[in-house]
Short mmCIF file of C-alpha atoms in Angstrom, two decimals:
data_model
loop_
_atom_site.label_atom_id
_atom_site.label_comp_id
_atom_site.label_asym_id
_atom_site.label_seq_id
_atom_site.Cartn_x
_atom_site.Cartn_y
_atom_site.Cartn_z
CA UNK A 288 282.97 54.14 31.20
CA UNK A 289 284.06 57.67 30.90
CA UNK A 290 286.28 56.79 27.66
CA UNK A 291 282.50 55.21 26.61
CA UNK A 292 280.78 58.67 27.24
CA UNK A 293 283.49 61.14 26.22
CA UNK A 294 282.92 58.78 22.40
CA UNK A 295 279.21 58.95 23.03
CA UNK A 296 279.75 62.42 23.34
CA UNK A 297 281.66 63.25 20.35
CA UNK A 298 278.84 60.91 18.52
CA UNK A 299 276.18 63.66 19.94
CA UNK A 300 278.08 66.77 18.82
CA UNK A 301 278.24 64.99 15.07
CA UNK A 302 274.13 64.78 15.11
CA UNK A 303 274.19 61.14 15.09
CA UNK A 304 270.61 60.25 15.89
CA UNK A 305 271.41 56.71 17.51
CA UNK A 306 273.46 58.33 20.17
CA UNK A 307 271.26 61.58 21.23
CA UNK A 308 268.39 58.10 21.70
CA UNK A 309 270.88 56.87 23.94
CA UNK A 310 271.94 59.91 25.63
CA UNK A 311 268.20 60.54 25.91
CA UNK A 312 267.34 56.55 27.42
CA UNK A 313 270.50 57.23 30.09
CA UNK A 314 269.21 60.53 31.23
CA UNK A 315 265.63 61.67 29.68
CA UNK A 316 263.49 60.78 32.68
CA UNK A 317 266.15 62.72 35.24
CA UNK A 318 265.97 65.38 32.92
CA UNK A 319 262.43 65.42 32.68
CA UNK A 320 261.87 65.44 36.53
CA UNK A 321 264.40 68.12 37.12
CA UNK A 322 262.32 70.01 34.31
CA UNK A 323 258.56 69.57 36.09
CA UNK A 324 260.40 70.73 39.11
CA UNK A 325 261.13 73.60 37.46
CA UNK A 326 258.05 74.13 35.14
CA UNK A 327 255.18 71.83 37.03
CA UNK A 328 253.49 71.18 33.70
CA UNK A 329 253.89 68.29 31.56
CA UNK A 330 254.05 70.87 28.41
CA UNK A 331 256.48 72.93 29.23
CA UNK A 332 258.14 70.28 31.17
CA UNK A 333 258.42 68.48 27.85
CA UNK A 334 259.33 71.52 25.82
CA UNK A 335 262.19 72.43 28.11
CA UNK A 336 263.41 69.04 27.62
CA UNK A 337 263.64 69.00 23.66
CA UNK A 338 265.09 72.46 24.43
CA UNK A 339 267.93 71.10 26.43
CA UNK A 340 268.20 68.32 24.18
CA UNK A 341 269.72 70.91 21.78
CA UNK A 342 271.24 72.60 24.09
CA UNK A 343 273.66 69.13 25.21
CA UNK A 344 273.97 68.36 21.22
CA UNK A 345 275.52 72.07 20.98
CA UNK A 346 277.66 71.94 23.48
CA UNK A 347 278.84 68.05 23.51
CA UNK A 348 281.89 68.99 22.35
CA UNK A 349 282.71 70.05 25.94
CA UNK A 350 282.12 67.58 27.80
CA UNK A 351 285.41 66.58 29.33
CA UNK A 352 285.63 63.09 31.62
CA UNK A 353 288.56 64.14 33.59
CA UNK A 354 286.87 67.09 34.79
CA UNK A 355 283.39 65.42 35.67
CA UNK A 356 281.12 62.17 34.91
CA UNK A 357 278.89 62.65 32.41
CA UNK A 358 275.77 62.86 34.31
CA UNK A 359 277.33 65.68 36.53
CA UNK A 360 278.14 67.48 33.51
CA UNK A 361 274.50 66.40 31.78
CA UNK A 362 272.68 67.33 34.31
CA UNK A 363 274.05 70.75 34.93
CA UNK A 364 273.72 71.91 31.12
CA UNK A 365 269.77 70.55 31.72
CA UNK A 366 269.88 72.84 35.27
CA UNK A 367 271.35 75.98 33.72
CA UNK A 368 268.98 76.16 30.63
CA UNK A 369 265.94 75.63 33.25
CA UNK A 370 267.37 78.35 35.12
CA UNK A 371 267.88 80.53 31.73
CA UNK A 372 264.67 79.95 30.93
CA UNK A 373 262.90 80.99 34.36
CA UNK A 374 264.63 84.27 34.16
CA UNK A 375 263.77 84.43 30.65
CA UNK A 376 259.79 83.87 31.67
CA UNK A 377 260.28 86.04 34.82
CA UNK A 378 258.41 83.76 36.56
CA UNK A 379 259.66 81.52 39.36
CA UNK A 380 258.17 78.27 40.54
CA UNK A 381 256.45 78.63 43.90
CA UNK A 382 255.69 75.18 45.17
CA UNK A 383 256.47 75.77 48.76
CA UNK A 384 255.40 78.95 49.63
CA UNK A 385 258.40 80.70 51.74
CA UNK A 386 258.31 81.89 55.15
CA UNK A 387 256.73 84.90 55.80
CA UNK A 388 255.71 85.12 52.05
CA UNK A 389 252.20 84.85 50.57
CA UNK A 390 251.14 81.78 48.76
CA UNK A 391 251.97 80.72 45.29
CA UNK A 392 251.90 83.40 42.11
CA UNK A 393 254.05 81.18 39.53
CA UNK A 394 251.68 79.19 36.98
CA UNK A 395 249.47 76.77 38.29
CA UNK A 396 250.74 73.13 38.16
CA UNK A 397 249.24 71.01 35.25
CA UNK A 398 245.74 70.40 35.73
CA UNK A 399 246.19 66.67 34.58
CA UNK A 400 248.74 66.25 37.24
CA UNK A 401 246.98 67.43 40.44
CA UNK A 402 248.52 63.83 42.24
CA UNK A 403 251.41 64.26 41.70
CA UNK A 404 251.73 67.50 42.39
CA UNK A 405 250.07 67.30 45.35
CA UNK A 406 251.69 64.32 46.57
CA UNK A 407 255.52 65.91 45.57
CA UNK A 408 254.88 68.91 47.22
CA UNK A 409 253.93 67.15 50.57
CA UNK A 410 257.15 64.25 50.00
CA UNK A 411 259.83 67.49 49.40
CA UNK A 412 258.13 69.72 52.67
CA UNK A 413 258.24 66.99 54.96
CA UNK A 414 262.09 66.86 53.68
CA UNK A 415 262.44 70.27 53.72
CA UNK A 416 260.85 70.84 57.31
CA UNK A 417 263.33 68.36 58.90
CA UNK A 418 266.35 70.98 57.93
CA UNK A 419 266.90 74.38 60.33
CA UNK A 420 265.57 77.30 58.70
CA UNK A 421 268.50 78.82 56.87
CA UNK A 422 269.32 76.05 54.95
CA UNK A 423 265.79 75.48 54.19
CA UNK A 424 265.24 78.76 53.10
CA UNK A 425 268.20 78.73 50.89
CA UNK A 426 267.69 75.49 49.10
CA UNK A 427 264.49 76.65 48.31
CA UNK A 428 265.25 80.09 46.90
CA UNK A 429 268.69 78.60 45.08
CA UNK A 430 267.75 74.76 44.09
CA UNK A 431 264.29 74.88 43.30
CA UNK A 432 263.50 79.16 42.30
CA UNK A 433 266.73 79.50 40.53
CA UNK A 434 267.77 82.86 42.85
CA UNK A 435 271.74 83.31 42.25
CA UNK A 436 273.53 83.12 45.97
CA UNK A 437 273.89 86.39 45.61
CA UNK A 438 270.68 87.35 45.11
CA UNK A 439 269.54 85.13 48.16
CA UNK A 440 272.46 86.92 50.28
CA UNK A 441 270.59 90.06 49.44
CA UNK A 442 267.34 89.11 50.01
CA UNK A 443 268.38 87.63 53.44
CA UNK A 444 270.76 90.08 54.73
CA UNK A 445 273.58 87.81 55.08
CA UNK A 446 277.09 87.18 54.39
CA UNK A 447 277.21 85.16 51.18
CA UNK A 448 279.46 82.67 53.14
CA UNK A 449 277.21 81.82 54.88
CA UNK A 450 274.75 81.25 52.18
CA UNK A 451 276.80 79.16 50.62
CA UNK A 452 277.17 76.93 53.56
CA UNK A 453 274.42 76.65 54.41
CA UNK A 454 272.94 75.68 51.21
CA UNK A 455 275.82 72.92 51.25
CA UNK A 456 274.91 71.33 54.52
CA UNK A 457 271.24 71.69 53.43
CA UNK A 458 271.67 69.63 50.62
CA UNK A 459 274.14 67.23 52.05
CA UNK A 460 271.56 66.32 54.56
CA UNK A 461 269.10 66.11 52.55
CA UNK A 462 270.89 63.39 50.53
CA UNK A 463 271.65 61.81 53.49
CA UNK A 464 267.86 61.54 54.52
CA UNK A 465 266.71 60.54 50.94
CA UNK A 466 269.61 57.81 51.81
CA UNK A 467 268.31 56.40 55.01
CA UNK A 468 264.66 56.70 53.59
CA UNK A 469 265.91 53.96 51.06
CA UNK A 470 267.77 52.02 53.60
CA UNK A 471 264.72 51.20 55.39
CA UNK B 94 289.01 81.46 50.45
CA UNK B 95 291.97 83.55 49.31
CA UNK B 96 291.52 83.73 45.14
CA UNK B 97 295.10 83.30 44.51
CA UNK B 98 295.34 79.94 46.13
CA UNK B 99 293.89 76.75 45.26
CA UNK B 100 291.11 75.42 47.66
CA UNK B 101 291.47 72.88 50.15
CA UNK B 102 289.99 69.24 49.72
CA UNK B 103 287.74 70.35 52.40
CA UNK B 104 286.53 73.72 50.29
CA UNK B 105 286.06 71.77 47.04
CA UNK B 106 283.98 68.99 49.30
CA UNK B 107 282.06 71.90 50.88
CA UNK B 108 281.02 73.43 47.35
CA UNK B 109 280.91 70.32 45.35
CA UNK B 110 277.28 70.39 45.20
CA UNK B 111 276.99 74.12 44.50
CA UNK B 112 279.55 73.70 41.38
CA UNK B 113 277.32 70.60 40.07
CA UNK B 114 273.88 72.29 40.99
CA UNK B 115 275.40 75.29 38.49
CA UNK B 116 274.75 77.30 41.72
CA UNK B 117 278.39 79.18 41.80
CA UNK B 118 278.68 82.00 40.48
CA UNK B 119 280.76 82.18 37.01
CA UNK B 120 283.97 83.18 39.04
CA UNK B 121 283.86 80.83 41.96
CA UNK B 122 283.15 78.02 38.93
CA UNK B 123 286.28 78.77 37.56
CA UNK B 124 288.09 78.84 40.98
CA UNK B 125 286.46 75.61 41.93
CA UNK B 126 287.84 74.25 38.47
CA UNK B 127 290.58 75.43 38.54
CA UNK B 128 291.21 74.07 42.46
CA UNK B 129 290.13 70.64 41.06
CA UNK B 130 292.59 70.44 38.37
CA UNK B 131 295.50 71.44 41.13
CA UNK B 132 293.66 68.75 43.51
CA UNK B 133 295.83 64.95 44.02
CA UNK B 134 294.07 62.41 41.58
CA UNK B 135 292.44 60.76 44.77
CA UNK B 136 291.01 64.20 45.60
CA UNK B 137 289.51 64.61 41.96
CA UNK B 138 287.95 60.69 41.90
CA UNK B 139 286.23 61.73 45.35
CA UNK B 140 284.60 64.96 44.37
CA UNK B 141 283.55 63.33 40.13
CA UNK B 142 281.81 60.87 42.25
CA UNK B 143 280.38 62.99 44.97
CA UNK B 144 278.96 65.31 42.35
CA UNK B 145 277.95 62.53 40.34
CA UNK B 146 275.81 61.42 43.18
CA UNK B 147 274.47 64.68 43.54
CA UNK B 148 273.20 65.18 39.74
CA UNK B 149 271.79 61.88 40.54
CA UNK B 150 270.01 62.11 43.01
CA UNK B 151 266.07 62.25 42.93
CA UNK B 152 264.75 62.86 46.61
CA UNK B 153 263.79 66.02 45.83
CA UNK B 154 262.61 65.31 42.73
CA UNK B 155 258.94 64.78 41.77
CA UNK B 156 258.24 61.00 40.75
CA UNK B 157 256.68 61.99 37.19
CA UNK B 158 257.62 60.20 34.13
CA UNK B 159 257.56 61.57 30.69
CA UNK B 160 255.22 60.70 28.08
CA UNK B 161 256.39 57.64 26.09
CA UNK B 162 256.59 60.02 22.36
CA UNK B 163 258.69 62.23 24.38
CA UNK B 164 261.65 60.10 22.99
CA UNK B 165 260.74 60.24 19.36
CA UNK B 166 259.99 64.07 19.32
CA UNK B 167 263.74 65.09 21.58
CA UNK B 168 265.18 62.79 18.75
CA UNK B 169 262.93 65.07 16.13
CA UNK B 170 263.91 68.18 17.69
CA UNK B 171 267.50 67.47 17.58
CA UNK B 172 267.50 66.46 14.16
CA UNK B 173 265.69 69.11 12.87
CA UNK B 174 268.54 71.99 14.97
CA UNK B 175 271.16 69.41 12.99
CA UNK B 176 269.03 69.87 9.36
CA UNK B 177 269.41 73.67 10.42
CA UNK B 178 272.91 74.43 10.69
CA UNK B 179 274.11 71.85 7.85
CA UNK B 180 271.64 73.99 5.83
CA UNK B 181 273.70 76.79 7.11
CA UNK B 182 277.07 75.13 6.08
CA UNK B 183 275.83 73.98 2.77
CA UNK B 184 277.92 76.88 0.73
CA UNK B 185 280.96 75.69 3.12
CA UNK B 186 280.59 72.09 2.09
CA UNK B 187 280.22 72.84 -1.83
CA UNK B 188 283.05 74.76 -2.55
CA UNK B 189 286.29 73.16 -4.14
CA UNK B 190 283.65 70.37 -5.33
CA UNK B 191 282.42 72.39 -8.67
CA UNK B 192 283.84 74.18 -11.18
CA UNK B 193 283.67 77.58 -11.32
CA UNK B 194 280.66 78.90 -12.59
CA UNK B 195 280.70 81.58 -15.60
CA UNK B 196 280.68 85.14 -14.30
CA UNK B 197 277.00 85.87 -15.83
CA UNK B 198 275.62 83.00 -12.72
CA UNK B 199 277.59 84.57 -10.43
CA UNK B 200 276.25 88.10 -11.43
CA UNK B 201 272.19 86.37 -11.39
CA UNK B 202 273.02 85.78 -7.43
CA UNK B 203 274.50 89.04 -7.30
CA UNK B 204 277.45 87.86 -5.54
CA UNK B 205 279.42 91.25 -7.02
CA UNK B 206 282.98 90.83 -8.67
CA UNK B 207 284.06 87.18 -9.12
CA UNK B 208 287.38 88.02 -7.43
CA UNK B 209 285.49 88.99 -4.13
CA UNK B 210 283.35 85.73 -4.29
CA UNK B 211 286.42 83.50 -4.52
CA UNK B 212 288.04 85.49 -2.17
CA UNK B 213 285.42 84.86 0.50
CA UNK B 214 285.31 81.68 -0.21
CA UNK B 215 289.07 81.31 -0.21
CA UNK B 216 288.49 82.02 3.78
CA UNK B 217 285.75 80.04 3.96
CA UNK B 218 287.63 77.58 3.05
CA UNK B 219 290.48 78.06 4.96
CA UNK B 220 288.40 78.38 8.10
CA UNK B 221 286.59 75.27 7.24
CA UNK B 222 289.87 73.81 6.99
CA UNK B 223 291.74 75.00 10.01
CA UNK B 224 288.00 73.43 12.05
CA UNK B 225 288.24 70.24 10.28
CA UNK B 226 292.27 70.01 11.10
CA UNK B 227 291.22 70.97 14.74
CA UNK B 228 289.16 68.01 15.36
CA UNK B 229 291.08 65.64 13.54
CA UNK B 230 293.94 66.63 15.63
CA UNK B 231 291.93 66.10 18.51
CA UNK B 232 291.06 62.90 17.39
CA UNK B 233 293.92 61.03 16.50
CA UNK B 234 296.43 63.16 19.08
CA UNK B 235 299.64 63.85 17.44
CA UNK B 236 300.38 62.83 13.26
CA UNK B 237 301.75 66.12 11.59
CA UNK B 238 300.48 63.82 8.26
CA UNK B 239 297.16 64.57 8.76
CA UNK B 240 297.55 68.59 8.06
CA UNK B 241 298.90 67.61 4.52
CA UNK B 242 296.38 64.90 3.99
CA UNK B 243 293.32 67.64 5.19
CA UNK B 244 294.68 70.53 3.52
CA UNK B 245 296.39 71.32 0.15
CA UNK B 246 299.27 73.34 -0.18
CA UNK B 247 297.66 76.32 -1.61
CA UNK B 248 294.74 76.48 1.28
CA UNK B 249 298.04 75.85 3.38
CA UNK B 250 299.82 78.74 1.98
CA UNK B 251 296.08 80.87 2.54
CA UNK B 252 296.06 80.11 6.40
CA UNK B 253 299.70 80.71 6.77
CA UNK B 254 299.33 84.60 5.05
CA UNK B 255 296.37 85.27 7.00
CA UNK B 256 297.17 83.60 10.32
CA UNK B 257 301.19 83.82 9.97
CA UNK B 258 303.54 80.67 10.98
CA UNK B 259 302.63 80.53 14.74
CA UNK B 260 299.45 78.87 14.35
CA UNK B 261 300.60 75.71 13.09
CA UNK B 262 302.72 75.44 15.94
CA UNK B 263 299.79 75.82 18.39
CA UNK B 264 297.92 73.81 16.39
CA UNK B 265 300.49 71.04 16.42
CA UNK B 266 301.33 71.22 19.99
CA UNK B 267 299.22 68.38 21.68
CA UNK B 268 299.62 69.53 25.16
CA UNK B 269 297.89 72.94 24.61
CA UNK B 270 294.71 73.70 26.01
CA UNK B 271 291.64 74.77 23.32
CA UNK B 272 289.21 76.65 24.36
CA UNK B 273 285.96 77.11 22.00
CA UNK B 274 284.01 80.57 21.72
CA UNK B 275 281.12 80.46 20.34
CA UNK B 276 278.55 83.47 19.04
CA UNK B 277 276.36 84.78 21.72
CA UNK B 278 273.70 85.02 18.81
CA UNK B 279 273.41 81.78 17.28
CA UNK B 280 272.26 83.46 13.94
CA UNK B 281 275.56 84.69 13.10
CA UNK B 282 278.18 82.64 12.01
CA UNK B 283 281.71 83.96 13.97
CA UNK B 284 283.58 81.27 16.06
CA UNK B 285 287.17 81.61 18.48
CA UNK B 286 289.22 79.22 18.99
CA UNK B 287 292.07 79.82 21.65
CA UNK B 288 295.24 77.86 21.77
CA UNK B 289 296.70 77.82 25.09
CA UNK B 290 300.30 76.40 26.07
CA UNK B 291 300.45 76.44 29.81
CA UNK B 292 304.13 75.86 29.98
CA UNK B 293 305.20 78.59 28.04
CA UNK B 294 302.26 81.04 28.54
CA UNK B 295 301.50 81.95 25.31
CA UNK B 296 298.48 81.26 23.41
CA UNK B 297 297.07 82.02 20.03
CA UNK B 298 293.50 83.24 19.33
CA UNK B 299 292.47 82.31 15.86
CA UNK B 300 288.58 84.39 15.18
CA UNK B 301 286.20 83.93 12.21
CA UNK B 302 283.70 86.74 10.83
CA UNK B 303 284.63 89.49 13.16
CA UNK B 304 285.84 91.29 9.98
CA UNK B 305 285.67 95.31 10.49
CA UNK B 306 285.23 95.98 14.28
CA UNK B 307 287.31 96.81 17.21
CA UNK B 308 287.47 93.90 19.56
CA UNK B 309 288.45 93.14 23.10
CA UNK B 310 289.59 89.64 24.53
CA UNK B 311 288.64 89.01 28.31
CA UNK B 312 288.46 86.68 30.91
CA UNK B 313 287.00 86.87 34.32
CA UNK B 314 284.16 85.81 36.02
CA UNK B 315 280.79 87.42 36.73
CA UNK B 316 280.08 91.43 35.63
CA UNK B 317 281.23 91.97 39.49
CA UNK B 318 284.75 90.77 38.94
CA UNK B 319 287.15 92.85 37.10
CA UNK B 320 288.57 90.70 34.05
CA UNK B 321 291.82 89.43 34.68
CA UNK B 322 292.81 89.32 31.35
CA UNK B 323 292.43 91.86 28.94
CA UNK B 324 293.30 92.82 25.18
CA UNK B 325 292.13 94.53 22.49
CA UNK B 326 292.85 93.89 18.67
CA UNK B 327 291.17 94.68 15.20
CA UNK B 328 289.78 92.54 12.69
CA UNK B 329 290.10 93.52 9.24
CA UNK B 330 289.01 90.39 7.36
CA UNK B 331 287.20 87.83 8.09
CA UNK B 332 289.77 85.47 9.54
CA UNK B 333 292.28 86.98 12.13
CA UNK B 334 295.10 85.37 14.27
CA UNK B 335 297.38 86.40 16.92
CA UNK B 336 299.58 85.60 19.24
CA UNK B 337 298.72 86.33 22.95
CA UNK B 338 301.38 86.37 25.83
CA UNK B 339 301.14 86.11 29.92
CA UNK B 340 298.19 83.43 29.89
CA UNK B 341 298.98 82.56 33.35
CA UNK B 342 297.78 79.43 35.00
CA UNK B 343 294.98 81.97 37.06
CA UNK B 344 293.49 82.23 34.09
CA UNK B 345 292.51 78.34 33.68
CA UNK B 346 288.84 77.80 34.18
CA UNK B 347 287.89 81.62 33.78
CA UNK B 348 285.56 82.01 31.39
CA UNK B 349 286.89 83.97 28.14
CA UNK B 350 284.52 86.43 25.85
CA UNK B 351 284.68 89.02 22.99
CA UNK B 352 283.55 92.14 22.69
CA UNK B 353 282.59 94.58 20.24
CA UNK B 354 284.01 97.91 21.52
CA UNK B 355 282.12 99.83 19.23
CA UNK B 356 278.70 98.77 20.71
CA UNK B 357 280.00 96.72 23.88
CA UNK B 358 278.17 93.45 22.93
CA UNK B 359 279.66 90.25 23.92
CA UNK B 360 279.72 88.71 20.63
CA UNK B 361 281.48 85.47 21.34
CA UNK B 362 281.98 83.36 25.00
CA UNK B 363 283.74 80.12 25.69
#
C-alpha cells in the first residue's frame, strides 16, 4: 500500500486531477470533520478544506512512506493549516468552555447545524469529563484551540513535561474509550 | 530527554500522538524524527501504525459530512492553484522551443539588451534543467544516461560554470538525502535544493533567484533554539551552488531556512 500512496502521491504533486479525486474520496470527509472541529461552520469548514487541498498538492512531494502512512502524514498537513489559519483569524474555537473561564467568544457554530453541534459538543464532554483534569484541560487547549504546549505550559504554570504527558495519556485514553464504545 | 541521544521506544510511544497531532514543537519534531529513523524496523512499523490510528481516529470528531459538490469544487480549487503556477512557468516551458525573435520584439517587451534576455534565460534554463534532472533521478534511481538524454552539452557546460563540478556528483549520488526549500512567499519564484551525503558529511546547496543579497543557511528548531547549523554566503546571480561541510547526522530532521541578512526575512524553509 505505501508503494500505492507514495505513486499516488507523486500523481498529486504533478496536478493530475484523477488522483487529488482520489486523495480527496480516501480522506475528504476526515478532513472535513477535523475542519468543523476547528471552524464549526459548514462554510468555512468547506473553505479550509479546498484550502488544504492545495496545501497537500504543494507539498506532495514530501510525503515519504518510510517515515509515516499516508493518512498520518495527510492528516497532519490538514491539522497544521487549521491551526495556521486560527492564528491567522485570532480567533479560537470555544466549544467547551474551560474551567474557570467564561463561556464561548469564538464565532457562533453554523446556524444550519444547531444538531449537530449540539449533539457533538455533548458526545466529546461526556468523553472529555471521564479524563482527570490536567489532561482534560490540555487536550482541550492543544487538540481542539490549537495553543502550542508551550503556550499551555504558560498558561498553566507547569513544567512542559508534564504537559506533554499529560496530553499523551489524555489522548491515549481517550482512544481507548472511543475503542470500547465500539466494542459494545 | 537528553537532545544528543536518540529517544527510547518508550519516548517515541509516549509522543507519538503529539508528533502526528503536529502538536511538537518544530525542534522536538525533528528529534522525534530523527529518533525514529535511529529506531529498529519493528520499532518504526509500531509507531507508523500507532500514529496512523491516531490521524484516524474520529471519537472526538463531530459526525458531520460534507456537502456532496464539495468534491467537484476541492477538485476545482486545485486545478485552478495548478492553471496558476503553469501560467507562472509558461516563459520556462517556451524557451529552446522558438527561434529567436528579432531584437525590435524583444525591445516592444522591453526586455533591455538581447544578451541579458538570453542570459536570463540561459539560467532559466539551466535551473529548469537541473529540477527536471532532480526528479527524474528520483524516479528511475541511478542511470547516469538520463543527465545526457535531459540536458545538452551546452546547458551542461552552463550548470557546470555556474554550479562548478561538485554538483553532479551530489546529484548522482543516490544515497544522498534532498531536502526541498521552498519560498516563504509563494509569489516569488526562488527554490533550494540541499544535497546531503550522510556518510561523508558534506552536502551541496544549489539556490535559485536569490541573486544580489547576503544570505544565511540555518537549521534548528523553533525561534527558542539556537540554530545548530549556521552559514552565510552571497548570491551574485541568479543561480548559486556550494559546497557545505560538517552536516552531521544531528542535523537530520531539523528544519533548514534562508535568510536575507540584509532585512532578516526567512525567504526560503524546507
Amino acid at each position: 500500500m505505501s508503494q500505492q500512496d507514495w505513486m499516488l502521491m507523486h500523481r498529486v504533486a504533478a496536478g493530475d486531477e484523477e488522483a487529488v479525486g482520489e486523495l480527496y474520496d480516501r480522506f475528504g470527509p476526515l478532513i472535513y470533520k477535523v475542519a468543523w472541529q476547528f471552524h464549526p461552520s459548514h462554510a468555512e469548514a468547506e473553505d479550509a478544506v479546498q484550502e488544504i487541498f492545495v496545501r497537500l498538492w504543494k507539498t506532495a512531494d514530501r510525503f515519504d512512506p518510510r517515515r509515516a502512512k499516508l493518512v498520518t502524514w495527510v492528516m497532519l498537513i490538514a491539522r497544521r493549516h487549521l491551526i495556521d489559519r486560527l492564528r491567522r483569524s485570532s480567533v479560537r474555537p470555544s466549544l467547551i468552555p474551560l474551567e474557570g473561564e467564561p463561556p464561548p467568544s469564538g464565532p457562533d457554530p453554523d446556524p444550519g447545524a444547531p444538531a449537530q453541534t449540539t449533539e457533538f459538543n455533548t458526545r466529546i464532554r461526556k468523553r472529555l469529563d471521564e479524563l482527570p483534569e490536567l489532561q482534560r484541560t490540555v487536550i482541550e487547549r492543544a487538540y481542539l484551540q490549537g495553543y502550542t504546549l508551550r503556550e499551555i505550559s504558560e498558561q498553566l504554570e507547569a513544567p512542559l513535561g508534564t504537559i506533554k504527558s499529560a496530553l499523551s495519556r489524555g489522548l491515549a485514553r481517550l482512544r481507548e474509550r472511543a475503542a470500547s464504545d465500539r466494542a459494545i | 530527554m537528553n537532545p544528543s541521544t536518540p529517544m527510547t521506544r518508550e519516548e517515541l510511544l509516549e509522543l507519538a500522538a503529539l508528533d502526528a497531532y503536529g502538536l511538537l514543537d518544530e525542534y522536538e519534531a525533528a528529534l522525534f524524527t530523527r529518533s525514529f529513523h535511529h529506531a529498529p524496523v519493528g520499532v518504526q512499523d509500531e509507531i507508523t501504525r500507532l500514529q496512523a490510528e491516531f490521524a484516524s481516529e474520529e471519537a472526538i470528531l463531530p459526525d458531520v459530512e460534507p456537502a456532496t459538490d464539495l468534491r467537484r469544487r476541492v477538485l476545482g480549487r486545485v486545478a485552478a492553484a495548478v492553471e496558476t503556477e503553469t501560467v507562472g512557468l509558461a516563459p520556462l516551458a517556451m524557451i529552446g522551443r522558438s527561434r529567436p525573435e528579432p531584437a525590435s520584439m524583444s525591445s516592444r517587451r522591453g526586455l533591455g539588451a538581447s544578451g541579458q534576455f538570453w542570459r536570463a534565460a540561459a539560467f532559466a534554463l539551466a535551473s529548469a534543467a537541473i529540477a527536471l534532472a532532480y526528479v527524474w533521478m528520483e524516479a528511475r534511481n541511478r542511470n547516469e544516461l538520463l543527465w545526457e538524454y535531459v540536458i545538452d552539452r551546452e546547458t551542461q557546460d552552463l550548470v557546470h560554470e555556474e554550479l562548478g563540478p561538485g554538483f553532479y556528483d551530489f546529484l548522482n549520488n543516490a544515497a544522498c538525502r534532498k531536502i526541498v526549500l521552498r519560498p516563504e512567499d509563494d509569489n516569488v519564484s526562488m527554490h533550494a535544493v540541499l544535497f546531503v551525503d550522510d556518510e561523508s558529511g558534506k552536502g551541496f546547496l544549489y539556490a535559485y533567484g536569490l541573486d544580489g543579497r547576503d544570505c544565511q543557511l540555518t537549521a534548528g528548531g523553533d525561534d527558542a533554539v539556537a540554530a545548530m547549523f549556521a552559514h552565510d554566503f552571497q548570491c551574485r546571480g541568479p543561480i548559486k551552488g556550494m559546497l557545505l561541510n560538517r552536516i552531521t547526522n544531528d542535523l537530520a530532521g531539523l528544519t533548514w531556512q534562508i535568510t536575507d541578512v540584509a532585512t532578516g526575512a526567512i525567504v526560503l524553509r524546507s
